[in-house]
Short mmCIF file of C-alpha atoms and ligand atoms in Angstrom, two decimals:
data_model
loop_
_atom_site.label_atom_id
_atom_site.label_comp_id
_atom_site.label_asym_id
_atom_site.label_seq_id
_atom_site.Cartn_x
_atom_site.Cartn_y
_atom_site.Cartn_z
CA UNK A 30 136.83 98.74 -6.67
CA UNK A 31 133.94 96.70 -7.97
CA UNK A 32 130.50 97.66 -6.69
CA UNK A 33 128.31 95.02 -5.08
CA UNK A 34 125.96 95.22 -8.05
CA UNK A 35 128.74 94.79 -10.57
CA UNK A 36 130.06 91.75 -8.70
CA UNK A 37 126.58 90.29 -8.65
CA UNK A 38 126.04 90.76 -12.36
CA UNK A 39 129.47 89.36 -13.19
CA UNK A 40 128.68 86.28 -11.12
CA UNK A 41 125.25 85.93 -12.67
CA UNK A 42 126.84 85.97 -16.09
CA UNK A 43 129.17 83.03 -15.57
CA UNK A 44 128.17 81.08 -12.48
CA UNK A 45 125.70 78.20 -12.49
CA UNK A 46 122.34 79.16 -11.05
CA UNK A 47 121.33 76.49 -8.55
CA UNK A 48 118.16 77.42 -6.72
CA UNK A 49 115.70 75.57 -4.59
CA UNK A 50 112.66 74.69 -6.69
CA UNK A 51 110.40 76.57 -4.30
CA UNK A 52 112.22 79.78 -5.25
CA UNK A 53 111.55 79.11 -8.91
CA UNK A 54 107.95 77.99 -9.29
CA UNK A 55 104.71 79.97 -9.33
CA UNK A 56 101.77 79.57 -6.96
CA UNK A 57 99.72 78.18 -9.83
CA UNK A 58 102.32 75.49 -10.39
CA UNK A 59 102.30 74.57 -6.71
CA UNK A 60 98.55 74.02 -6.95
CA UNK A 61 99.06 71.81 -10.01
CA UNK A 62 101.81 69.99 -8.14
CA UNK A 63 99.40 69.12 -5.31
CA UNK A 64 96.79 67.64 -7.63
CA UNK A 65 99.48 65.77 -9.57
CA UNK A 66 100.82 64.28 -6.34
CA UNK A 67 97.33 63.23 -5.23
CA UNK A 68 96.97 61.32 -8.51
CA UNK A 69 100.40 59.78 -8.03
CA UNK A 70 99.53 58.62 -4.52
CA UNK A 71 96.41 56.94 -5.82
CA UNK A 72 98.48 55.12 -8.49
CA UNK A 73 100.98 54.03 -5.88
CA UNK A 74 98.37 52.80 -3.41
CA UNK A 75 96.76 50.67 -6.12
CA UNK A 76 100.09 49.48 -7.49
CA UNK A 77 101.84 47.45 -4.82
CA UNK A 78 103.22 45.03 -7.42
CA UNK A 79 104.29 45.33 -11.04
CA UNK A 80 101.17 43.44 -12.13
CA UNK A 81 98.92 45.83 -10.22
CA UNK A 82 100.80 48.79 -11.74
CA UNK A 83 100.18 47.37 -15.20
CA UNK A 84 96.49 46.95 -14.43
CA UNK A 85 96.10 50.53 -13.20
CA UNK A 86 98.17 51.84 -16.09
CA UNK A 87 95.88 50.16 -18.58
CA UNK A 88 92.76 51.48 -16.81
CA UNK A 89 94.12 55.03 -16.97
CA UNK A 90 95.30 54.60 -20.56
CA UNK A 91 91.96 53.25 -21.73
CA UNK A 92 90.18 56.15 -20.04
CA UNK A 93 92.48 58.46 -22.03
CA UNK A 94 91.59 56.79 -25.33
CA UNK A 95 94.43 54.28 -25.67
CA UNK A 96 93.59 50.96 -27.32
CA UNK A 97 95.44 47.62 -27.25
CA UNK A 98 97.93 47.38 -30.11
CA UNK A 99 97.24 44.56 -32.53
CA UNK A 100 100.00 43.47 -34.89
CA UNK A 101 99.39 44.83 -38.35
CA UNK A 102 96.92 47.53 -37.37
CA UNK A 103 97.10 50.74 -39.39
CA UNK A 104 98.42 53.65 -37.36
CA UNK A 105 97.76 57.34 -37.98
CA UNK A 106 99.23 60.41 -36.26
CA UNK A 107 97.48 60.86 -32.94
CA UNK A 108 96.64 57.18 -32.52
CA UNK A 109 97.18 55.93 -28.97
CA UNK A 110 98.13 52.31 -28.38
CA UNK A 111 99.49 50.11 -25.64
CA UNK A 112 100.90 46.62 -25.41
CA UNK A 113 101.14 44.53 -22.26
CA UNK A 114 104.13 42.26 -21.76
CA UNK A 115 102.92 39.19 -19.87
CA UNK A 116 101.01 41.19 -17.31
CA UNK A 117 104.19 42.64 -15.80
CA UNK A 118 105.32 45.34 -18.18
CA UNK A 119 103.55 47.73 -20.50
CA UNK A 120 104.53 49.91 -23.45
CA UNK A 121 102.44 52.83 -24.65
CA UNK A 122 102.78 55.00 -27.74
CA UNK A 123 101.20 58.09 -29.21
CA UNK A 124 101.89 58.13 -32.92
CA UNK A 125 103.52 61.40 -33.97
CA UNK A 126 103.13 63.62 -37.02
CA UNK A 127 106.57 62.70 -38.34
CA UNK A 128 107.65 59.34 -39.67
CA UNK A 129 109.03 56.82 -37.21
CA UNK A 130 112.12 57.00 -39.38
CA UNK A 131 112.81 60.35 -37.74
CA UNK A 132 112.93 58.62 -34.39
CA UNK A 133 110.82 58.45 -31.24
CA UNK A 134 110.85 60.30 -27.97
CA UNK A 135 111.04 57.51 -25.41
CA UNK A 136 110.85 57.33 -21.64
CA UNK A 137 111.82 54.09 -19.91
CA UNK A 138 111.02 53.44 -16.26
CA UNK A 139 110.47 50.32 -14.20
CA UNK A 140 107.52 49.31 -12.07
CA UNK A 141 109.07 46.46 -10.10
CA UNK A 142 110.27 47.35 -6.60
CA UNK A 143 112.41 45.61 -3.98
CA UNK A 144 110.40 43.15 -1.91
CA UNK A 145 110.35 39.63 -0.48
CA UNK A 146 109.19 36.91 -2.87
CA UNK A 147 107.71 33.71 -1.46
CA UNK A 148 109.78 30.62 -2.15
CA UNK A 149 108.41 27.70 -4.20
CA UNK A 150 108.19 25.49 -1.10
CA UNK A 151 107.51 28.11 1.54
CA UNK A 152 105.29 26.76 4.31
CA UNK A 153 106.50 25.27 7.57
CA UNK A 154 105.57 25.03 11.21
CA UNK A 155 108.01 25.63 14.04
CA UNK A 156 107.29 26.22 17.71
CA UNK A 157 103.60 25.75 16.94
CA UNK A 158 103.57 28.75 14.67
CA UNK A 159 103.29 28.77 10.87
CA UNK A 160 105.76 30.59 8.66
CA UNK A 161 106.57 31.06 5.02
CA UNK A 162 110.05 31.32 3.62
CA UNK A 163 110.99 34.23 1.38
CA UNK A 164 113.69 35.11 -1.10
CA UNK A 165 114.40 38.81 -1.29
CA UNK A 166 114.06 40.51 -4.66
CA UNK A 167 116.36 43.42 -5.44
CA UNK A 168 118.76 45.18 -3.14
CA UNK A 169 117.33 45.47 0.34
CA UNK A 170 118.74 46.30 3.73
CA UNK A 171 117.32 43.28 5.48
CA UNK A 172 116.99 44.82 8.94
CA UNK A 173 114.46 47.29 7.55
CA UNK A 174 111.98 44.52 6.73
CA UNK A 175 111.54 43.05 10.21
CA UNK A 176 108.88 44.13 12.73
CA UNK A 177 106.85 46.09 10.20
CA UNK A 178 103.33 45.20 9.01
CA UNK A 179 103.39 43.37 5.69
CA UNK A 180 100.91 42.38 3.00
CA UNK A 181 100.85 39.47 0.62
CA UNK A 182 100.11 40.21 -3.04
CA UNK A 183 100.43 38.32 -6.25
CA UNK A 184 99.07 35.52 -8.36
CA UNK A 185 98.84 31.75 -8.36
CA UNK A 186 98.78 30.10 -11.76
CA UNK A 187 96.80 26.89 -11.54
CA UNK A 188 97.58 23.84 -13.63
CA UNK A 189 94.28 24.28 -15.50
CA UNK A 190 95.51 27.61 -16.85
CA UNK A 191 93.52 29.88 -14.55
CA UNK A 192 95.23 32.72 -12.76
CA UNK A 193 94.11 33.44 -9.23
CA UNK A 194 94.85 36.80 -7.74
CA UNK A 195 95.97 36.86 -4.12
CA UNK A 196 95.55 39.91 -1.89
CA UNK A 197 95.93 39.44 1.85
CA UNK A 198 96.50 42.12 4.45
CA UNK A 199 94.72 45.00 2.71
CA UNK A 200 92.86 47.64 4.74
CA UNK A 201 91.57 46.16 7.99
CA UNK A 202 92.56 42.60 7.12
CA UNK A 203 95.12 40.81 9.30
CA UNK A 204 98.69 41.66 8.27
CA UNK A 205 101.92 39.68 8.41
CA UNK A 206 105.26 40.29 10.09
CA UNK A 207 108.83 39.07 10.35
CA UNK A 208 109.81 39.01 14.00
CA UNK A 209 113.11 40.22 15.44
CA UNK A 210 115.06 39.57 18.59
CA UNK A 211 114.30 41.53 21.75
CA UNK A 212 117.17 43.82 22.87
CA UNK A 213 117.45 41.85 26.11
CA UNK A 214 118.67 38.83 24.17
CA UNK A 215 120.24 40.68 21.23
CA UNK A 216 123.77 41.07 22.57
CA UNK A 217 125.39 38.63 20.11
CA UNK A 218 123.31 39.76 17.16
CA UNK A 219 124.18 43.35 18.00
CA UNK A 220 127.91 42.68 17.55
CA UNK A 221 127.45 41.58 13.94
CA UNK A 222 127.86 43.90 10.97
CA UNK A 223 124.51 45.26 9.80
CA UNK A 224 124.48 43.18 6.62
CA UNK A 225 125.21 39.95 8.49
CA UNK A 226 122.90 40.36 11.47
CA UNK A 227 119.82 39.50 9.44
CA UNK A 228 120.58 36.55 7.12
CA UNK A 229 118.30 36.33 4.09
CA UNK A 230 117.34 32.82 5.13
CA UNK A 231 115.87 34.22 8.34
CA UNK A 232 113.38 36.53 6.63
CA UNK A 233 110.52 34.16 7.39
CA UNK A 234 107.04 35.61 7.58
CA UNK A 235 104.74 34.70 10.49
CA UNK A 236 101.48 33.39 9.05
CA UNK A 237 99.55 32.16 12.08
CA UNK A 238 99.48 30.45 15.45
CA UNK A 239 96.10 28.80 15.94
CA UNK A 240 96.08 25.01 15.66
CA UNK A 241 93.28 22.85 14.30
CA UNK A 242 92.49 19.23 15.09
CA UNK A 243 93.52 17.22 18.12
CA UNK A 244 96.42 17.63 20.50
CA UNK A 245 99.36 15.45 19.57
CA UNK A 246 98.92 15.74 15.79
CA UNK A 247 101.76 17.37 13.87
CA UNK A 248 101.65 20.52 11.74
CA UNK A 249 98.28 21.66 13.11
CA UNK A 250 98.99 25.37 12.62
CA UNK A 251 100.41 24.88 9.13
CA UNK A 252 97.30 22.89 8.28
CA UNK A 253 95.09 25.70 9.51
CA UNK A 254 96.95 28.28 7.43
CA UNK A 255 96.93 26.10 4.32
CA UNK A 256 93.21 25.42 4.74
CA UNK A 257 92.57 29.17 4.91
CA UNK A 258 94.36 29.60 1.59
CA UNK A 259 92.44 26.69 0.12
CA UNK A 260 89.12 28.16 1.29
CA UNK A 261 89.86 31.59 -0.10
CA UNK A 262 91.76 30.75 -3.28
CA UNK A 263 91.30 27.06 -3.91
CA UNK A 264 95.06 26.65 -3.75
CA UNK A 265 97.00 23.77 -2.27
CA UNK A 266 100.59 23.66 -1.05
CA UNK A 267 101.75 22.36 -4.44
CA UNK A 268 100.32 25.46 -6.14
CA UNK A 269 103.03 27.60 -4.54
CA UNK A 270 105.35 26.15 -7.16
CA UNK A 271 103.59 28.11 -9.91
CA UNK A 272 102.89 31.28 -7.98
CA UNK A 273 104.32 34.77 -7.89
CA UNK A 274 103.57 35.96 -4.39
CA UNK A 275 105.21 39.06 -3.03
CA UNK A 276 105.52 40.23 0.54
CA UNK A 277 105.25 44.02 0.43
CA UNK A 278 104.91 46.65 3.17
CA UNK A 279 101.33 47.15 4.37
CA UNK A 280 99.60 50.50 4.34
CA UNK A 281 99.34 53.37 1.93
CA UNK A 282 101.35 56.42 0.93
CA UNK A 283 101.33 59.49 3.14
CA UNK A 284 102.40 63.11 3.19
CA UNK A 285 105.36 63.85 5.43
CA UNK A 286 106.57 66.85 7.37
CA UNK A 287 104.70 69.67 9.07
CA UNK A 288 104.52 71.36 5.69
CA UNK A 289 103.39 68.17 3.93
CA UNK A 290 106.06 68.78 1.30
CA UNK A 291 107.29 65.18 1.12
CA UNK A 292 105.69 61.87 0.23
CA UNK A 293 106.45 58.67 2.08
CA UNK A 294 105.55 55.31 0.56
CA UNK A 295 106.67 51.89 -0.51
CA UNK A 296 107.71 51.63 -4.15
CA UNK A 297 108.66 55.18 -5.15
CA UNK A 298 111.56 53.42 -6.91
CA UNK A 299 110.55 53.51 -9.64
CA UNK A 300 106.82 54.04 -9.80
CA UNK A 301 107.46 57.71 -9.07
CA UNK A 302 109.10 58.04 -12.50
CA UNK A 303 106.85 55.45 -14.12
CA UNK A 304 103.76 57.42 -13.15
CA UNK A 305 105.35 60.71 -14.22
CA UNK A 306 106.12 59.25 -17.65
CA UNK A 307 102.68 57.71 -17.93
CA UNK A 308 100.74 60.79 -16.78
CA UNK A 309 102.76 63.03 -19.08
CA UNK A 310 101.80 60.80 -22.00
CA UNK A 311 98.11 60.68 -21.02
CA UNK A 312 98.11 64.47 -20.72
CA UNK A 313 99.52 65.15 -24.21
CA UNK A 314 96.92 67.49 -25.66
CA UNK A 315 98.38 67.90 -29.16
CA UNK A 316 99.68 65.24 -31.50
CA UNK A 317 103.43 65.17 -30.83
CA UNK A 318 105.89 65.79 -33.66
CA UNK A 319 107.68 62.50 -33.07
CA UNK A 320 106.06 59.33 -31.79
CA UNK A 321 106.06 59.33 -27.99
CA UNK A 322 106.80 56.00 -26.33
CA UNK A 323 106.46 55.18 -22.63
CA UNK A 324 107.97 51.92 -21.37
CA UNK A 325 107.14 50.61 -17.92
CA UNK A 326 109.42 47.63 -17.51
CA UNK A 327 109.74 44.83 -15.00
CA UNK A 328 112.85 43.23 -13.45
CA UNK A 329 115.04 46.35 -13.29
CA UNK A 330 115.80 45.66 -9.65
CA UNK A 331 117.46 42.35 -10.52
CA UNK A 332 119.29 43.46 -13.66
CA UNK A 333 116.57 43.89 -16.30
CA UNK A 334 117.00 40.24 -17.30
CA UNK A 335 114.28 37.94 -18.45
CA UNK A 336 111.35 38.15 -20.75
CA UNK A 337 109.71 41.10 -18.99
CA UNK A 338 112.93 43.04 -18.35
CA UNK A 339 114.30 45.88 -20.46
CA UNK A 340 116.83 43.50 -22.04
CA UNK A 341 113.98 41.47 -23.49
CA UNK A 342 113.23 41.65 -27.20
CA UNK A 343 109.64 42.46 -26.21
CA UNK A 344 110.47 46.15 -26.62
CA UNK A 345 112.11 45.65 -30.01
CA UNK A 346 109.16 43.58 -31.13
CA UNK A 347 106.71 46.32 -30.17
CA UNK A 348 108.82 49.03 -31.80
CA UNK A 349 109.49 46.83 -34.82
CA UNK A 350 105.77 46.32 -35.29
CA UNK A 351 105.11 50.06 -35.09
CA UNK A 352 107.90 50.72 -37.59
CA UNK A 353 106.62 48.05 -39.97
CA UNK A 354 103.28 49.82 -40.18
CA UNK A 355 105.16 52.77 -41.71
CA UNK A 356 107.63 50.61 -43.66
CA UNK A 357 110.48 52.05 -41.61
CA UNK A 358 113.46 49.86 -40.64
CA UNK A 359 113.63 49.57 -36.85
CA UNK A 360 117.35 50.39 -36.87
CA UNK A 361 116.64 53.71 -38.57
CA UNK A 362 114.02 54.56 -35.97
CA UNK A 363 116.39 53.66 -33.13
CA UNK A 364 119.34 55.64 -34.39
CA UNK A 365 117.21 58.78 -34.56
CA UNK A 366 115.43 58.24 -31.25
CA UNK A 367 116.07 59.68 -27.83
CA UNK A 368 115.36 57.96 -24.53
CA UNK A 369 115.08 59.50 -21.12
CA UNK A 370 115.82 56.63 -18.76
CA UNK A 371 113.58 57.79 -15.95
CA UNK A 372 114.68 56.13 -12.76
CA UNK A 373 115.20 57.47 -9.26
CA UNK A 374 118.51 58.71 -7.94
CA UNK A 375 119.89 59.10 -4.43
CA UNK A 376 118.95 62.36 -2.73
CA UNK A 377 121.55 64.08 -0.58
CA UNK A 378 120.92 63.07 3.03
CA UNK A 379 122.65 65.38 5.55
CA UNK A 380 122.45 62.59 8.11
CA UNK A 381 124.83 60.53 5.95
CA UNK A 382 126.81 63.38 4.38
CA UNK A 383 130.04 61.38 4.13
CA UNK A 384 128.82 59.14 1.30
CA UNK A 385 127.97 62.06 -0.98
CA UNK A 386 129.95 64.62 -2.90
CA UNK A 387 127.85 67.53 -1.76
CA UNK A 388 128.61 69.51 -4.91
CA UNK A 389 127.45 66.69 -7.16
CA UNK A 390 124.54 65.25 -5.24
CA UNK A 391 120.89 65.49 -6.22
CA UNK A 392 119.01 67.53 -3.66
CA UNK A 393 115.46 67.34 -2.42
CA UNK A 394 113.31 70.09 -4.03
CA UNK A 395 115.87 70.92 -6.71
CA UNK A 396 113.80 69.16 -9.34
CA UNK A 397 114.32 66.37 -11.85
CA UNK A 398 117.77 64.86 -11.25
CA UNK A 399 119.84 64.22 -14.37
CA UNK A 400 122.66 61.67 -14.22
CA UNK A 401 125.07 61.79 -17.14
CA UNK A 402 126.35 58.42 -15.98
CA UNK A 403 125.68 55.95 -13.19
CA UNK A 404 127.87 52.90 -12.58
CA UNK A 405 130.46 52.20 -9.91
CA UNK A 406 134.16 52.98 -9.34
CA UNK A 407 135.56 54.21 -12.68
CA UNK A 408 132.04 54.49 -14.13
CA UNK A 409 132.00 50.70 -14.56
CA UNK A 410 128.66 49.56 -15.87
CA UNK A 411 127.57 53.08 -16.77
CA UNK A 412 125.73 54.30 -19.78
CA UNK A 413 127.66 57.54 -20.07
CA UNK A 414 125.48 59.89 -22.09
CA UNK A 415 127.20 62.00 -24.73
CA UNK A 416 127.70 65.69 -24.05
CA UNK A 417 125.46 66.48 -27.03
CA UNK A 418 122.68 64.36 -25.55
CA UNK A 419 122.91 66.17 -22.21
CA UNK A 420 122.87 69.53 -24.02
CA UNK A 421 119.79 68.45 -25.96
CA UNK A 422 117.99 67.59 -22.73
CA UNK A 423 119.09 70.81 -20.98
CA UNK A 424 117.54 72.77 -23.80
CA UNK A 425 114.28 70.80 -23.78
CA UNK A 426 113.93 71.09 -20.02
CA UNK A 427 114.72 74.79 -19.90
CA UNK A 428 112.30 75.52 -22.71
CA UNK A 429 109.66 73.47 -20.90
CA UNK A 430 110.09 75.39 -17.64
CA UNK A 431 111.27 72.27 -15.83
CA UNK A 432 113.24 72.65 -12.59
CA UNK A 433 116.13 70.22 -12.93
CA UNK A 434 119.53 69.48 -11.47
CA UNK A 435 122.42 67.21 -12.31
CA UNK A 436 124.38 64.97 -9.98
CA UNK A 437 126.05 61.70 -9.26
CA UNK A 438 124.77 58.90 -7.08
CA UNK A 439 127.11 59.25 -4.13
CA UNK A 440 130.83 59.77 -3.81
CA UNK A 441 133.32 58.25 -6.22
CA UNK A 442 134.12 54.80 -4.79
CA UNK A 443 131.27 54.94 -2.27
CA UNK A 444 129.21 52.43 -4.24
CA UNK A 445 127.02 52.94 -7.25
CA UNK A 446 124.07 51.73 -9.20
CA UNK A 447 122.54 51.27 -12.60
CA UNK A 448 119.30 51.67 -14.50
CA UNK A 449 117.81 50.49 -17.78
CA UNK A 450 119.74 53.27 -19.58
CA UNK A 451 122.51 50.94 -20.76
CA UNK A 452 120.04 48.55 -22.37
CA UNK A 453 118.38 51.37 -24.29
CA UNK A 454 121.77 52.76 -25.32
CA UNK A 455 122.86 49.30 -26.46
CA UNK A 456 120.00 49.47 -28.96
CA UNK A 457 121.67 52.49 -30.56
CA UNK A 458 119.29 54.94 -28.89
CA UNK A 459 120.81 58.11 -27.41
CA UNK A 460 119.91 57.82 -23.73
CA UNK A 461 120.19 59.94 -20.61
CA UNK A 462 119.35 59.01 -17.03
CA UNK A 463 117.05 61.29 -15.07
CA UNK A 464 114.71 60.84 -12.16
CA UNK A 465 113.37 61.78 -8.79
CA UNK A 466 115.87 62.03 -5.90
CA UNK A 467 114.89 59.62 -3.12
CA UNK A 468 115.74 59.46 0.59
CA UNK A 469 115.97 55.96 2.10
CA UNK A 470 115.92 54.38 -1.36
CA UNK A 471 114.93 50.69 -1.37
CA UNK A 472 113.58 50.92 2.18
CA UNK A 473 110.04 49.66 2.81
CA UNK A 474 109.12 53.34 3.20
CA UNK A 475 110.93 55.71 0.84
CA UNK A 476 110.78 59.50 0.78
CA UNK A 477 110.53 61.90 -2.16
CA UNK A 478 109.61 65.55 -2.53
CA UNK A 479 106.37 66.59 -4.18
CA UNK A 480 108.15 69.26 -6.17
CA UNK A 481 110.61 66.76 -7.63
CA UNK A 482 107.76 64.36 -8.52
CA UNK A 483 105.93 67.11 -10.36
CA UNK A 484 109.04 68.32 -12.17
CA UNK A 485 109.74 64.79 -13.36
CA UNK A 486 106.25 64.73 -14.86
CA UNK A 487 106.93 68.08 -16.56
CA UNK A 488 110.28 66.81 -17.78
CA UNK A 489 108.76 63.71 -19.37
CA UNK A 490 106.11 65.85 -21.03
CA UNK A 491 108.78 68.16 -22.43
CA UNK A 492 110.62 65.14 -23.85
CA UNK A 493 107.51 63.77 -25.58
CA UNK A 494 106.63 67.20 -26.96
CA UNK A 495 110.10 68.00 -28.31
CA UNK A 496 110.16 68.60 -32.07
MN1 MN B 130 115.05 52.17 -9.95
MN1 MN B 131 116.07 50.42 -7.38
#
C-alpha cells in the first residue's frame, strides 16, 4: 500500500498546484501590496473619465522622467517617451537595449469605463423639475444606475476652439440622481424582465427643481439650471452639441471587508489593469532588453472603434515613428513583439455559481487571471492565443514570482466578452489576455482583490523586463 507521504509526492509531481495567493506571498510582499493599492486608489479617484486618466498618467510619467514624443526625435536605450491620442488615450515607451527589430514587450489596457453619456440635446423640464437625457456607454445593467449619487464630468468644446472642463458633484458639491419607482407603485414594473424594466430612454438625470422668474412662465427650472451652467462654464444649451459629458458614480474608492482585503470603486474595468501596466513601466529601474510599450486606449467598452480606440492607426503611427528612428520596418517589429492584453476578467461569484465553470473560473486572490481566449459560444470573436505564447507567459510569470491563474469568462454558452487582444493580434503581434478578476463587473461599484491588483502589476513588470 502507498504511504500518505508517497501519495502526496506523487500528486505533487503531476497535479496542478492551485493555491490561494495569501498562501504563496511573503509578509514583505503584502506590505508592498498595500502601498501599491493606495497608489492605485489615488489614480482611480482622480481618473473618473478617460481624459482624467490620461491627465494623471502624464503627470505620473513626467515625474518619472518621461517626455512627450516628437516625430523624428533621436531615441537611445533608456529614453522614456509618451504620446497622447486626442486627450483620451496615451502610449508610453521605454526604449530597450535591443533593436526594435527584435520586437517590443507591449501591454494594452483601456481607460474608458461604462457610464452614461449626455445626449447632444439633453435638457428638458417636466413636472417642474429639470432633467438631462443620457445615452449609456458600454454594457451596463441599467437598474444599477438608478437611485445612486452621480457626478457629471467631461468637457465642452466651444466654437472658438477653447475646451472647458466640467466637474460637478465632486466632494461636498450637490450630486445628481436618476429616480426610480417606489415599491408601492412598482407592481407592473416588477413583472418585467430585469433588462426591460429600466429602458435606456428612461435614464434621465435629475438636475434641479427650483424655478426662476414669475409664475406662469414656462421652463423656469430648466432656465435656472441652464443659467447655472452658463455662470460656471460660459456654456449655452447649444454647446451641448460639442460636448463630451459623462455621468459617473459619485464618491471615491474604498476598502471592503472586515479584513480590508478588497477594493470597491467605479471604473476598475479597466483602470485596474491600466494602472498596473503604467506603474510597472514607471518602476522599471534598469533599461529593459526590448522596448517596453504601455498602451492605455479609449473606446474598448464600445468595440475599440474610432480614432482613440485600439483599432485606430494611432498606435501604428506611434510604433511606426519609433521604428523609423531605428530604420526598422514596423512589420518586423510587430512580428517579433509580444502583447499582454491586460483587461479584467470575471471573478467566480459563489452567489451566481451557475454561470461559471468552477474549474475554469478566475478566483479572487488567486492572482493575475490569464485567458487563452475570450469570445462567446464556440470562441466566436476570440483572439485565441497560441499554446507557445501561453507557455512563454507562464515562464515569464513564474520566473518573476507572479501569482497567476488561468480561466474562462463564465460557462460555455453562458455569454462572453472581448478585449483589445484581437486588434493587437490582427497586427501580427502574439497576444495573450490577462487581467484582474472582478466581482460585479460593469456595475457602478465594482470589486477586486488587492492581491490580484498587485500581482497584475508584477505580471506587467515581468513582461516588460523579459529578455
Ligand atoms: Mn475591460
Ligand atoms: Mn468592460
